[in-house]
mmCIF file of C-alpha atoms in Angstrom:
data_model
loop_
_atom_site.group_PDB
_atom_site.id
_atom_site.type_symbol
_atom_site.label_atom_id
_atom_site.label_comp_id
_atom_site.label_asym_id
_atom_site.label_seq_id
_atom_site.Cartn_x
_atom_site.Cartn_y
_atom_site.Cartn_z
ATOM 1 C CA GLN A 988 74.750 111.291 98.041
ATOM 2 C CA LYS A 989 74.670 110.054 94.461
ATOM 3 C CA GLU A 990 71.981 107.450 93.914
ATOM 4 C CA VAL A 991 71.321 104.826 91.313
ATOM 5 C CA GLU A 992 67.929 103.189 91.589
ATOM 6 C CA GLN A 993 66.820 99.880 90.138
ATOM 7 C CA ASN A 994 63.759 97.760 90.705
ATOM 8 C CA SER A 995 65.048 94.764 92.653
ATOM 9 C CA GLY A 996 62.664 92.368 90.931
ATOM 10 C CA PRO A 997 62.520 89.545 90.395
ATOM 11 C CA LEU A 998 61.522 90.232 86.834
ATOM 12 C CA SER A 999 60.202 87.112 85.165
ATOM 13 C CA VAL A 1000 59.903 86.821 81.397
ATOM 14 C CA PRO A 1001 59.204 83.809 79.171
ATOM 15 C CA GLU A 1002 61.943 82.466 76.947
ATOM 16 C CA GLY A 1003 62.084 84.356 73.653
ATOM 17 C CA ALA A 1004 60.497 87.523 75.048
ATOM 18 C CA ILE A 1005 62.065 90.952 75.472
ATOM 19 C CA ALA A 1006 63.309 91.745 78.968
ATOM 20 C CA SER A 1007 63.367 95.414 79.906
ATOM 21 C CA LEU A 1008 65.535 96.551 82.801
ATOM 22 C CA ASN A 1009 65.395 100.112 84.060
ATOM 23 C CA CYS A 1010 67.646 102.404 86.032
ATOM 24 C CA THR A 1011 67.402 106.012 87.212
ATOM 25 C CA TYR A 1012 70.230 108.126 88.567
ATOM 26 C CA SER A 1013 70.410 111.312 90.589
ATOM 27 C CA ASP A 1014 73.598 113.052 89.412
ATOM 28 C CA ARG A 1015 72.969 115.230 86.359
ATOM 29 C CA GLY A 1016 76.714 115.485 85.821
ATOM 30 C CA SER A 1017 77.084 111.786 85.086
ATOM 31 C CA GLN A 1018 78.610 111.081 81.701
ATOM 32 C CA SER A 1019 78.976 107.332 81.308
ATOM 33 C CA PHE A 1020 76.613 104.499 82.065
ATOM 34 C CA PHE A 1021 77.269 100.784 82.343
ATOM 35 C CA TRP A 1022 75.367 97.546 82.554
ATOM 36 C CA TYR A 1023 76.865 94.537 84.303
ATOM 37 C CA ARG A 1024 75.518 91.008 84.594
ATOM 38 C CA GLN A 1025 76.135 88.979 87.729
ATOM 39 C CA TYR A 1026 75.367 85.302 88.036
ATOM 40 C CA SER A 1027 74.729 83.932 91.500
ATOM 41 C CA GLY A 1028 78.007 83.451 93.353
ATOM 42 C CA LYS A 1029 80.030 85.115 90.601
ATOM 43 C CA SER A 1030 81.505 88.565 90.085
ATOM 44 C CA PRO A 1031 79.911 91.194 87.836
ATOM 45 C CA GLU A 1032 80.852 91.117 84.178
ATOM 46 C CA LEU A 1033 80.505 94.042 81.815
ATOM 47 C CA ILE A 1034 77.767 93.796 79.198
ATOM 48 C CA MET A 1035 77.985 97.226 77.649
ATOM 49 C CA PHE A 1036 78.386 100.937 78.234
ATOM 50 C CA ILE A 1037 76.730 103.980 76.756
ATOM 51 C CA TYR A 1038 77.646 107.662 76.777
ATOM 52 C CA SER A 1039 75.328 109.351 74.303
ATOM 53 C CA ASN A 1040 71.589 109.844 74.362
ATOM 54 C CA GLY A 1041 69.712 107.295 72.320
ATOM 55 C CA ASP A 1042 70.175 103.601 71.683
ATOM 56 C CA LYS A 1043 73.270 101.440 71.474
ATOM 57 C CA GLU A 1044 72.959 97.880 70.244
ATOM 58 C CA ASP A 1045 75.282 94.944 70.827
ATOM 59 C CA GLY A 1046 73.906 91.604 69.691
ATOM 60 C CA ARG A 1047 70.734 90.852 71.647
ATOM 61 C CA PHE A 1048 71.377 93.730 74.036
ATOM 62 C CA THR A 1049 70.301 97.344 73.559
ATOM 63 C CA ALA A 1050 71.143 100.105 76.013
ATOM 64 C CA GLN A 1051 69.002 103.226 75.968
ATOM 65 C CA LEU A 1052 69.986 106.525 77.544
ATOM 66 C CA ASN A 1053 67.911 109.621 78.218
ATOM 67 C CA LYS A 1054 69.998 112.164 80.107
ATOM 68 C CA ALA A 1055 67.162 114.693 80.338
ATOM 69 C CA SER A 1056 65.075 112.151 82.232
ATOM 70 C CA GLN A 1057 68.129 110.682 84.005
ATOM 71 C CA TYR A 1058 67.119 107.261 82.845
ATOM 72 C CA VAL A 1059 69.012 104.355 81.354
ATOM 73 C CA SER A 1060 67.619 101.001 80.352
ATOM 74 C CA LEU A 1061 68.751 97.649 79.021
ATOM 75 C CA LEU A 1062 66.670 95.585 76.627
ATOM 76 C CA ILE A 1063 67.429 91.920 76.105
ATOM 77 C CA ARG A 1064 65.828 90.507 72.988
ATOM 78 C CA ASP A 1065 65.042 86.805 72.530
ATOM 79 C CA SER A 1066 65.676 86.175 76.223
ATOM 80 C CA GLN A 1067 67.284 82.845 77.085
ATOM 81 C CA PRO A 1068 67.363 80.917 80.371
ATOM 82 C CA SER A 1069 71.106 81.648 80.427
ATOM 83 C CA ASP A 1070 70.237 85.349 80.761
ATOM 84 C CA SER A 1071 68.837 84.651 84.219
ATOM 85 C CA ALA A 1072 71.048 86.741 86.500
ATOM 86 C CA THR A 1073 71.151 89.998 88.419
ATOM 87 C CA TYR A 1074 71.767 93.050 86.263
ATOM 88 C CA LEU A 1075 73.610 95.985 87.775
ATOM 89 C CA CYS A 1076 73.398 99.517 86.480
ATOM 90 C CA ALA A 1077 76.432 101.721 87.157
ATOM 91 C CA VAL A 1078 76.919 105.440 86.655
ATOM 92 C CA ASP A 1079 80.009 107.594 86.863
ATOM 93 C CA SER A 1080 80.472 110.649 89.047
ATOM 94 C CA GLY A 1081 81.006 113.094 86.228
ATOM 95 C CA ALA A 1082 83.519 113.714 83.486
ATOM 96 C CA GLY A 1083 86.954 112.377 84.306
ATOM 97 C CA SER A 1084 85.846 110.600 87.467
ATOM 98 C CA TYR A 1085 87.317 107.215 88.329
ATOM 99 C CA GLN A 1086 84.452 105.943 90.382
ATOM 100 C CA LEU A 1087 81.196 104.284 89.510
ATOM 101 C CA THR A 1088 78.093 104.218 91.670
ATOM 102 C CA PHE A 1089 76.242 100.936 91.358
ATOM 103 C CA GLY A 1090 72.565 100.226 91.714
ATOM 104 C CA LYS A 1091 71.560 97.251 93.834
ATOM 105 C CA GLY A 1092 70.553 95.291 90.777
ATOM 106 C CA THR A 1093 67.492 93.734 89.198
ATOM 107 C CA LYS A 1094 67.136 89.989 89.318
ATOM 108 C CA LEU A 1095 65.955 88.582 85.997
ATOM 109 C CA SER A 1096 64.456 85.143 85.625
ATOM 110 C CA VAL A 1097 63.839 83.766 82.125
ATOM 111 C CA ILE A 1098 61.285 80.978 82.222
ATOM 112 C CA PRO A 1099 61.764 78.136 79.674
ATOM 113 C CA ASP B 5 91.134 89.937 77.755
ATOM 114 C CA VAL B 6 91.370 91.888 80.977
ATOM 115 C CA LYS B 7 92.563 89.709 83.818
ATOM 116 C CA VAL B 8 92.056 90.692 87.451
ATOM 117 C CA THR B 9 93.171 87.937 89.788
ATOM 118 C CA GLN B 10 92.252 87.571 93.423
ATOM 119 C CA SER B 11 94.503 84.915 94.870
ATOM 120 C CA SER B 12 92.345 83.966 97.842
ATOM 121 C CA ARG B 13 88.868 82.855 96.854
ATOM 122 C CA TYR B 14 87.543 81.474 100.135
ATOM 123 C CA LEU B 15 88.854 82.359 103.559
ATOM 124 C CA VAL B 16 87.737 81.692 107.110
ATOM 125 C CA LYS B 17 89.363 83.861 109.750
ATOM 126 C CA ARG B 18 88.916 84.409 113.444
ATOM 127 C CA THR B 19 87.813 87.653 115.039
ATOM 128 C CA GLY B 20 90.805 89.887 115.679
ATOM 129 C CA GLU B 21 93.032 88.328 113.036
ATOM 130 C CA LYS B 22 94.812 90.470 110.477
ATOM 131 C CA VAL B 23 93.640 89.584 106.983
ATOM 132 C CA PHE B 24 95.305 90.309 103.662
ATOM 133 C CA LEU B 25 93.423 90.128 100.376
ATOM 134 C CA GLU B 26 95.626 90.319 97.320
ATOM 135 C CA CYS B 27 94.714 91.458 93.837
ATOM 136 C CA VAL B 28 96.772 91.557 90.666
ATOM 137 C CA GLN B 29 95.880 92.918 87.237
ATOM 138 C CA ASP B 30 97.865 92.274 84.107
ATOM 139 C CA MET B 31 96.693 95.119 81.871
ATOM 140 C CA ASP B 32 98.752 98.033 83.160
ATOM 141 C CA HIS B 33 95.628 99.789 84.430
ATOM 142 C CA GLU B 34 96.107 102.967 86.434
ATOM 143 C CA ASN B 35 93.053 102.615 88.635
ATOM 144 C CA MET B 36 92.266 99.831 91.040
ATOM 145 C CA PHE B 37 89.392 99.369 93.489
ATOM 146 C CA TRP B 38 88.194 97.285 96.386
ATOM 147 C CA TYR B 39 84.453 96.750 96.874
ATOM 148 C CA ARG B 40 82.437 94.608 99.172
ATOM 149 C CA GLN B 41 79.078 93.181 98.218
ATOM 150 C CA ASP B 42 76.384 92.213 100.688
ATOM 151 C CA PRO B 43 72.795 91.060 100.104
ATOM 152 C CA GLY B 44 70.425 94.004 100.044
ATOM 153 C CA LEU B 45 73.254 96.536 100.204
ATOM 154 C CA GLY B 46 74.758 96.122 96.772
ATOM 155 C CA LEU B 47 78.318 97.005 95.877
ATOM 156 C CA ARG B 48 80.038 99.452 98.189
ATOM 157 C CA LEU B 49 83.412 101.013 97.510
ATOM 158 C CA ILE B 50 85.978 100.583 100.258
ATOM 159 C CA TYR B 51 89.103 102.168 98.740
ATOM 160 C CA PHE B 52 90.492 102.968 95.357
ATOM 161 C CA SER B 53 93.886 103.862 93.990
ATOM 162 C CA TYR B 54 94.671 105.888 90.873
ATOM 163 C CA ASP B 55 98.434 105.427 90.969
ATOM 164 C CA VAL B 56 101.196 103.599 92.789
ATOM 165 C CA LYS B 57 101.281 104.578 96.464
ATOM 166 C CA MET B 58 98.169 106.702 96.011
ATOM 167 C CA LYS B 59 94.888 105.820 97.660
ATOM 168 C CA GLU B 60 91.513 107.384 98.275
ATOM 169 C CA LYS B 61 88.802 106.405 100.706
ATOM 170 C CA GLY B 62 85.574 105.136 99.311
ATOM 171 C CA ASP B 63 82.205 104.970 101.013
ATOM 172 C CA ILE B 64 83.075 102.486 103.776
ATOM 173 C CA PRO B 65 86.817 102.629 104.608
ATOM 174 C CA GLU B 66 86.471 102.080 108.356
ATOM 175 C CA GLY B 67 88.257 98.956 109.517
ATOM 176 C CA TYR B 68 90.206 98.608 106.280
ATOM 177 C CA SER B 69 93.475 99.791 104.838
ATOM 178 C CA VAL B 70 95.111 99.296 101.457
ATOM 179 C CA SER B 71 98.538 99.087 99.928
ATOM 180 C CA ARG B 72 99.691 99.698 96.384
ATOM 181 C CA GLU B 73 103.443 99.359 96.103
ATOM 182 C CA LYS B 74 103.403 98.229 92.467
ATOM 183 C CA LYS B 75 101.080 99.261 89.680
ATOM 184 C CA GLU B 76 99.721 95.771 89.104
ATOM 185 C CA ARG B 77 99.032 94.890 92.735
ATOM 186 C CA PHE B 78 96.460 96.306 95.150
ATOM 187 C CA SER B 79 96.045 94.770 98.581
ATOM 188 C CA LEU B 80 93.199 95.124 101.049
ATOM 189 C CA ILE B 81 94.041 94.741 104.718
ATOM 190 C CA LEU B 82 91.660 94.090 107.568
ATOM 191 C CA GLU B 83 93.687 95.152 110.574
ATOM 192 C CA SER B 84 91.514 93.298 113.095
ATOM 193 C CA ALA B 85 88.795 91.247 111.467
ATOM 194 C CA SER B 86 85.296 91.417 112.893
ATOM 195 C CA THR B 87 82.206 89.364 112.152
ATOM 196 C CA ASN B 88 80.542 92.293 110.386
ATOM 197 C CA GLN B 89 83.296 92.123 107.799
ATOM 198 C CA THR B 90 82.046 88.755 106.592
ATOM 199 C CA SER B 91 81.314 89.470 102.958
ATOM 200 C CA MET B 92 82.317 88.980 99.358
ATOM 201 C CA TYR B 93 85.192 91.267 98.434
ATOM 202 C CA LEU B 94 85.683 92.314 94.855
ATOM 203 C CA CYS B 95 88.818 93.796 93.416
ATOM 204 C CA ALA B 96 88.591 95.725 90.171
ATOM 205 C CA SER B 97 90.681 97.745 87.798
ATOM 206 C CA SER B 98 89.625 100.281 85.226
ATOM 207 C CA ILE B 99 90.745 101.783 81.988
ATOM 208 C CA PRO B 100 89.609 104.879 80.119
ATOM 209 C CA THR B 101 87.192 103.858 77.423
ATOM 210 C CA GLY B 102 86.167 105.358 74.163
ATOM 211 C CA ALA B 103 88.873 108.004 73.990
ATOM 212 C CA GLY B 104 89.199 107.487 70.268
ATOM 213 C CA THR B 105 85.569 108.402 69.727
ATOM 214 C CA GLY B 106 85.739 111.424 71.990
ATOM 215 C CA GLU B 107 83.670 109.685 74.600
ATOM 216 C CA ILE B 108 85.513 109.335 77.875
ATOM 217 C CA GLY B 109 84.628 107.061 80.729
ATOM 218 C CA ASN B 110 86.330 104.521 82.915
ATOM 219 C CA THR B 111 85.246 100.936 82.435
ATOM 220 C CA ILE B 112 85.638 98.781 85.508
ATOM 221 C CA TYR B 113 86.587 95.103 85.308
ATOM 222 C CA PHE B 114 86.164 92.833 88.298
ATOM 223 C CA GLY B 115 88.128 89.940 89.680
ATOM 224 C CA GLU B 116 86.404 86.696 90.625
ATOM 225 C CA GLY B 117 85.808 87.740 94.229
ATOM 226 C CA SER B 118 87.023 86.627 97.629
ATOM 227 C CA TRP B 119 84.526 85.175 100.058
ATOM 228 C CA LEU B 120 85.586 86.013 103.601
ATOM 229 C CA THR B 121 83.951 84.537 106.676
ATOM 230 C CA VAL B 122 84.971 85.891 110.078
ATOM 231 C CA VAL B 123 84.023 83.677 112.992
#
């Protein structure tokens, strides 16, 4: 059974701080990794994806991937109250797979 | 922008009723999915389809069936609704991503969700 583990939180950070969200996965064959944001009562929306080891930056968001450690993280710089949401990590089932396995999410609260 | 539309947002059905949840995507995506999301359990895949008339079971297919007669439409059917099927149902479609860079994955885009209550 493929597993994607996230700390459920809640993770509380003050406005303007860096929020760090972490995710570990069990399948060494996984190739692509995704971060989704989900506001309460809404559907998940894609923030970014990463395939290669290292960092990938998109605005205030940075995804970090370490395949050797089976670890992927999301950093949110200059956190805003509007970033308060649940963040879902998702991992594929190997090259060419259609499916993603989702973690249960980390709830982030940004305190004004 | 990717558009995945779930026509029924909020439904209340009685136990034993047959329930249809409809989903349409407008981006010519090959792959479509149905998930349900429950507190503490996260997103769980019910069924997916990688082509018209093709379907594959996900993690929790029991009590559900699907239909994909046209590429843009993927329907979830609850043959006889039960109270344990009260949930939020999410339709999604996906497209290969990053092929131009040599990096291949399938990015999933979700519809707005359908909240089903079975009483």
